[in-house]
Coordinates of N, CA and C in Angstrom, one line a residue:
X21 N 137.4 152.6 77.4 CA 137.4 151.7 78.5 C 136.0 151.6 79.1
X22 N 136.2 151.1 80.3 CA 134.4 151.1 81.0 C 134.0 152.1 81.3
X23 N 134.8 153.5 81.6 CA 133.5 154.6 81.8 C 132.8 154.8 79.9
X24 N 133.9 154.5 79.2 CA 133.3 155.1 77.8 C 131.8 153.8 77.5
X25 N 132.1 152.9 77.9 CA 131.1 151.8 77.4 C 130.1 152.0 78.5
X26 N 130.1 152.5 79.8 CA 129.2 153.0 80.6 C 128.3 154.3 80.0
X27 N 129.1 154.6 79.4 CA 128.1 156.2 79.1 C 127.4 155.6 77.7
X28 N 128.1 154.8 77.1 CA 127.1 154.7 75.6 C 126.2 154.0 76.2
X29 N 126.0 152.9 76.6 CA 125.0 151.8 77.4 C 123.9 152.7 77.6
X30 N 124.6 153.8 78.7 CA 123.5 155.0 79.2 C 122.5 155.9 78.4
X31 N 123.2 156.6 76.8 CA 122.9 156.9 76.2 C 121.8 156.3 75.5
X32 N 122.6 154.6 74.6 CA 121.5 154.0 74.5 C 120.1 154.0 74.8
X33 N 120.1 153.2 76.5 CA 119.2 153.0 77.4 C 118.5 154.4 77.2
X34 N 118.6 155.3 77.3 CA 118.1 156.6 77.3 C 117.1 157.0 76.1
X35 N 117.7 156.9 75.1 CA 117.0 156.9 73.8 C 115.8 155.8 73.8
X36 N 116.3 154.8 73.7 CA 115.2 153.5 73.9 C 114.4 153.9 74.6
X37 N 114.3 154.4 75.7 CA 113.0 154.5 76.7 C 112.2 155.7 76.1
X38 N 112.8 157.0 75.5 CA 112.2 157.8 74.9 C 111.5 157.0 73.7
X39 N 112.3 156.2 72.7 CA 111.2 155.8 71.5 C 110.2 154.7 72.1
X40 N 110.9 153.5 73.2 CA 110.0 152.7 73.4 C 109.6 153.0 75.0
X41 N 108.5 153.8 75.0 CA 108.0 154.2 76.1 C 107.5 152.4 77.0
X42 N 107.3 151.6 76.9 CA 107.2 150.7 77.4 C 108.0 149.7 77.7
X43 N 109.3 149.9 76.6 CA 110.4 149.1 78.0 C 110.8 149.1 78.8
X44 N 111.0 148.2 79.6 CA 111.6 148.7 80.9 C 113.0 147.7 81.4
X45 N 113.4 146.7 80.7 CA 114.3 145.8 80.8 C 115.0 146.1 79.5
X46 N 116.7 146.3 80.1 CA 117.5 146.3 79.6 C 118.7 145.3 79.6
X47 N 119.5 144.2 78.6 CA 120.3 143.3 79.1 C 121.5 144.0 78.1
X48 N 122.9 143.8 78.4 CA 124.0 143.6 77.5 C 124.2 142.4 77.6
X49 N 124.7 142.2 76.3 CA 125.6 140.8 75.8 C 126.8 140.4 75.6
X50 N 127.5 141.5 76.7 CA 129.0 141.1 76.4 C 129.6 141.9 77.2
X51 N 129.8 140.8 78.2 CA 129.5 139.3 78.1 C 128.3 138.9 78.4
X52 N 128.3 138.0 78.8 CA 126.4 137.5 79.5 C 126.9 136.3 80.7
X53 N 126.7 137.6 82.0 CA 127.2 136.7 83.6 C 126.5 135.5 83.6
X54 N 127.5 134.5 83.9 CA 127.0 133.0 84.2 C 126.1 132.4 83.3
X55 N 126.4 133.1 82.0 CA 125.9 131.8 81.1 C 126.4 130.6 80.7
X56 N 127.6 130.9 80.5 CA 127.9 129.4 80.1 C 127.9 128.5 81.5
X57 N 127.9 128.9 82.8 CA 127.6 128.7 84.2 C 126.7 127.6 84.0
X58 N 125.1 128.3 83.8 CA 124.3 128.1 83.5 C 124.1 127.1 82.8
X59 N 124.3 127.1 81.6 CA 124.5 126.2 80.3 C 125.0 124.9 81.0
X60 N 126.1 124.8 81.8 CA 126.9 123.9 81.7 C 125.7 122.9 83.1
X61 N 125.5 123.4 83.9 CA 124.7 123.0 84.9 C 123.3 122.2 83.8
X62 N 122.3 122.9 83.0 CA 121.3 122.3 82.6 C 121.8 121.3 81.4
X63 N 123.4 121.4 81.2 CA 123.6 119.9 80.5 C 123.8 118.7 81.8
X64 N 124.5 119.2 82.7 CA 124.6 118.2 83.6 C 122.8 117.8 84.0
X65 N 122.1 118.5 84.6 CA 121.1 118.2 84.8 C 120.2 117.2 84.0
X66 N 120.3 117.8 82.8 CA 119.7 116.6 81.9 C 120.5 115.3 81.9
X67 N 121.5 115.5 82.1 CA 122.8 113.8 82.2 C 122.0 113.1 82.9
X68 N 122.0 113.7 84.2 CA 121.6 113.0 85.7 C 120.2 112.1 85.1
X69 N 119.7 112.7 84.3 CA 118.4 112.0 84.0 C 118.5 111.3 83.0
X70 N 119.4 111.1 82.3 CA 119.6 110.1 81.5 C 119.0 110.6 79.9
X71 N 119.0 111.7 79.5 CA 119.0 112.2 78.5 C 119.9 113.7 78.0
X72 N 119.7 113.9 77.1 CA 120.8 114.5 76.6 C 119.6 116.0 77.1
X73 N 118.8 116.3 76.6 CA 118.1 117.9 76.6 C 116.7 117.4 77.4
X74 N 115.8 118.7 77.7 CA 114.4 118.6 77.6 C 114.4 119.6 76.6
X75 N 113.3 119.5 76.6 CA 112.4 119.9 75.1 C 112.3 121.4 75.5
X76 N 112.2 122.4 76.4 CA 112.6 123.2 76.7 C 113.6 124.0 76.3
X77 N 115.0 123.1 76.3 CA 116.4 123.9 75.9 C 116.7 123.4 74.3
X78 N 116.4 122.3 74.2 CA 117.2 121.6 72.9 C 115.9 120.8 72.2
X79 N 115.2 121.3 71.0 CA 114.5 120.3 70.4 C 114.9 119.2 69.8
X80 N 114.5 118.1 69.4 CA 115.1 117.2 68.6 C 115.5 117.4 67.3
X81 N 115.4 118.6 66.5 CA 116.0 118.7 65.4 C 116.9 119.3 65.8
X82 N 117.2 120.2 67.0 CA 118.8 120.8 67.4 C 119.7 120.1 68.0
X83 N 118.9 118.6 68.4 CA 119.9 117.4 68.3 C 120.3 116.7 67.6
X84 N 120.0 117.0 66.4 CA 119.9 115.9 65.1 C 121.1 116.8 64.6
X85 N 120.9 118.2 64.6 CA 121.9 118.7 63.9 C 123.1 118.9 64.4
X86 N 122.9 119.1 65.5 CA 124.1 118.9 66.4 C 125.1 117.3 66.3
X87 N 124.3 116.5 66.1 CA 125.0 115.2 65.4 C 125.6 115.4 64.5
X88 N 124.5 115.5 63.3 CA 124.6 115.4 62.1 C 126.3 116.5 61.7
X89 N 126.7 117.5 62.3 CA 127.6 118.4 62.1 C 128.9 117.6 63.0
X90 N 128.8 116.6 63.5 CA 129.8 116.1 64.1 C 130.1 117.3 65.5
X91 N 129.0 117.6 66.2 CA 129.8 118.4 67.2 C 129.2 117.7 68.6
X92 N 128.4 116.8 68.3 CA 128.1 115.8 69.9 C 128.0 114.5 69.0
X93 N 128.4 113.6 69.8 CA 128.5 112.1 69.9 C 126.9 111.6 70.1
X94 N 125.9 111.0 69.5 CA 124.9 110.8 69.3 C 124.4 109.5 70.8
X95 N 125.8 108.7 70.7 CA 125.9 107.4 71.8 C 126.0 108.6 73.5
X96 N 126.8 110.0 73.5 CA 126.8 110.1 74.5 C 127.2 111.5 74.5
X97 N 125.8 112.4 73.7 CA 125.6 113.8 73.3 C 126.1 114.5 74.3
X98 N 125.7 114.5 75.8 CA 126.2 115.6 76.9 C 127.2 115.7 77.1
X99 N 128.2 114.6 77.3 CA 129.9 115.1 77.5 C 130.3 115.7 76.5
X100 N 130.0 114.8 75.5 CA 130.6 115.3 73.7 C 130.1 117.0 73.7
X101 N 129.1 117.2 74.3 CA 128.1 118.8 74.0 C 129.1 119.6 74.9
X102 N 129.8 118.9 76.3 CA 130.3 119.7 77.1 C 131.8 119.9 76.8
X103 N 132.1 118.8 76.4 CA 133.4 118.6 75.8 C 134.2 119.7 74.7
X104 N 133.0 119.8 73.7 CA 133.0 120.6 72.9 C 132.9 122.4 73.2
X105 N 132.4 122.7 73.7 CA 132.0 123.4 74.3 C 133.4 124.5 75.2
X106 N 133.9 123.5 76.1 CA 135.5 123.7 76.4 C 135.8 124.4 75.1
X107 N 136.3 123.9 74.1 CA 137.1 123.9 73.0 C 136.8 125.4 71.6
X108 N 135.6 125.1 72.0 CA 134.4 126.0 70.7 C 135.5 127.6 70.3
X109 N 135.5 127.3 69.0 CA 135.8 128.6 68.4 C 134.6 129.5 67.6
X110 N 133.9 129.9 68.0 CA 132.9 130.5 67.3 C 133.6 131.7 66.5
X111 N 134.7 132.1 66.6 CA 134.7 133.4 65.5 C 135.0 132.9 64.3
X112 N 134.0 134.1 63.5 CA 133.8 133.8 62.0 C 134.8 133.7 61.1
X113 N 135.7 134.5 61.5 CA 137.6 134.3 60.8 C 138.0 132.7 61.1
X114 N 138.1 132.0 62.0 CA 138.8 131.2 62.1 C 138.2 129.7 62.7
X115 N 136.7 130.0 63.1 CA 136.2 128.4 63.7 C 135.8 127.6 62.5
X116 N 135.1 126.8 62.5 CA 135.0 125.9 61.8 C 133.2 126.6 61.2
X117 N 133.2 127.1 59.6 CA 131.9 127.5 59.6 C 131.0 126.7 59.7
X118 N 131.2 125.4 58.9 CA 129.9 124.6 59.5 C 129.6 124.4 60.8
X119 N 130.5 124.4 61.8 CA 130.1 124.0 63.3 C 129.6 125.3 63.5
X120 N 129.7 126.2 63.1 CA 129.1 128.0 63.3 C 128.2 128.2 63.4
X121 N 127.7 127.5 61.6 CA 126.2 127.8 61.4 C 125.2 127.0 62.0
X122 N 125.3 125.6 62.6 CA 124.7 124.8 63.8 C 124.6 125.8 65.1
X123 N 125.6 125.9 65.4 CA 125.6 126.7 66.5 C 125.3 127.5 67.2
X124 N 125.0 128.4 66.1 CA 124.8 130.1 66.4 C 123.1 130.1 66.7
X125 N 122.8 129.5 65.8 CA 121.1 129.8 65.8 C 120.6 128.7 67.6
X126 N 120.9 128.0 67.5 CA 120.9 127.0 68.9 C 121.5 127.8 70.6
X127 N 122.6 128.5 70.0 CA 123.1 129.3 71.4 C 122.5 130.6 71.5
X128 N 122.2 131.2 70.4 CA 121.1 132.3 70.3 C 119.9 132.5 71.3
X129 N 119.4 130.9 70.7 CA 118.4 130.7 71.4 C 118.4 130.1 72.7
X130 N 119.4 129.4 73.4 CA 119.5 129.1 74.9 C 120.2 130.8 75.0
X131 N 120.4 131.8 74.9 CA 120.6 133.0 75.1 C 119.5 133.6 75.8
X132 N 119.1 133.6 74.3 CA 117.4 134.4 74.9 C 116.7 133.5 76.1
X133 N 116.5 132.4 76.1 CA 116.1 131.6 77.2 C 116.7 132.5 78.5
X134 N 118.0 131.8 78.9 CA 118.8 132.8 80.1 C 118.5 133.8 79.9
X135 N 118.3 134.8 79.2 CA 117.9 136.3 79.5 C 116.7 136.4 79.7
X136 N 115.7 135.7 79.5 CA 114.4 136.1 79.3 C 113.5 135.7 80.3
X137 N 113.9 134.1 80.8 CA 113.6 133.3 82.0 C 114.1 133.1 83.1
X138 N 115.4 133.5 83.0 CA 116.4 132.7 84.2 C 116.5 133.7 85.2

């Protein structure tokens, strides 16, 4: 339960600071508070402006592919992105692997974003 996932975290954390004497930030991933919060707000935000990303979150080849895999509508990528998104099966047993393998590297990286910046 959560004391047992509390004490390994702690453990963890512990070790880490011993081998890497200079870190000092630690995140868990699971879950990750108000990400998809997050997420869902800087798709809206880009809406409002009348494009789908800034170059910041989404390059143009992670919108090409995001087309190209059929998982946003190219005529009206942010709802289709938000749309989808609702729905997303990412587990490897049972979602769709092509929409996975687009996915995963693209949410990875708006991950690290929110953890690193936000």
């Amino acid at each position: 339960g959560i004391g047992l996932g509390e004490h390994l975290l702690k453990e963890a954390i512990g070790y880490l600071q011993k081998e890497f004497v200079s870190l000092d930030t630690f995140v868990t991933l699971s879950p990750m508070p108000n990400f998809r919060k997050w997420l869902e707000e800087k798709i809206c935000q880009n809406s409002d402006h009348g494009h789908f990303y800034d170059s910041s979150l989404l390059s143009e080849s992670d919108l090409a592919h995001l087309v190209e895999a059929g998982i946003v509508n190219a005529d009206n990528p942010w709802t289709s992105f938000s749309d989808y998104l609702d729905n997303v099966n990412l587990c490897p047993a049972t979602g769709d692997p092509e929409h996975n393998a687009v996915l995963k590297p693209i949410l990875c990286q708006l991950a690290a974003r929110y953890i690193y910046l936000e």
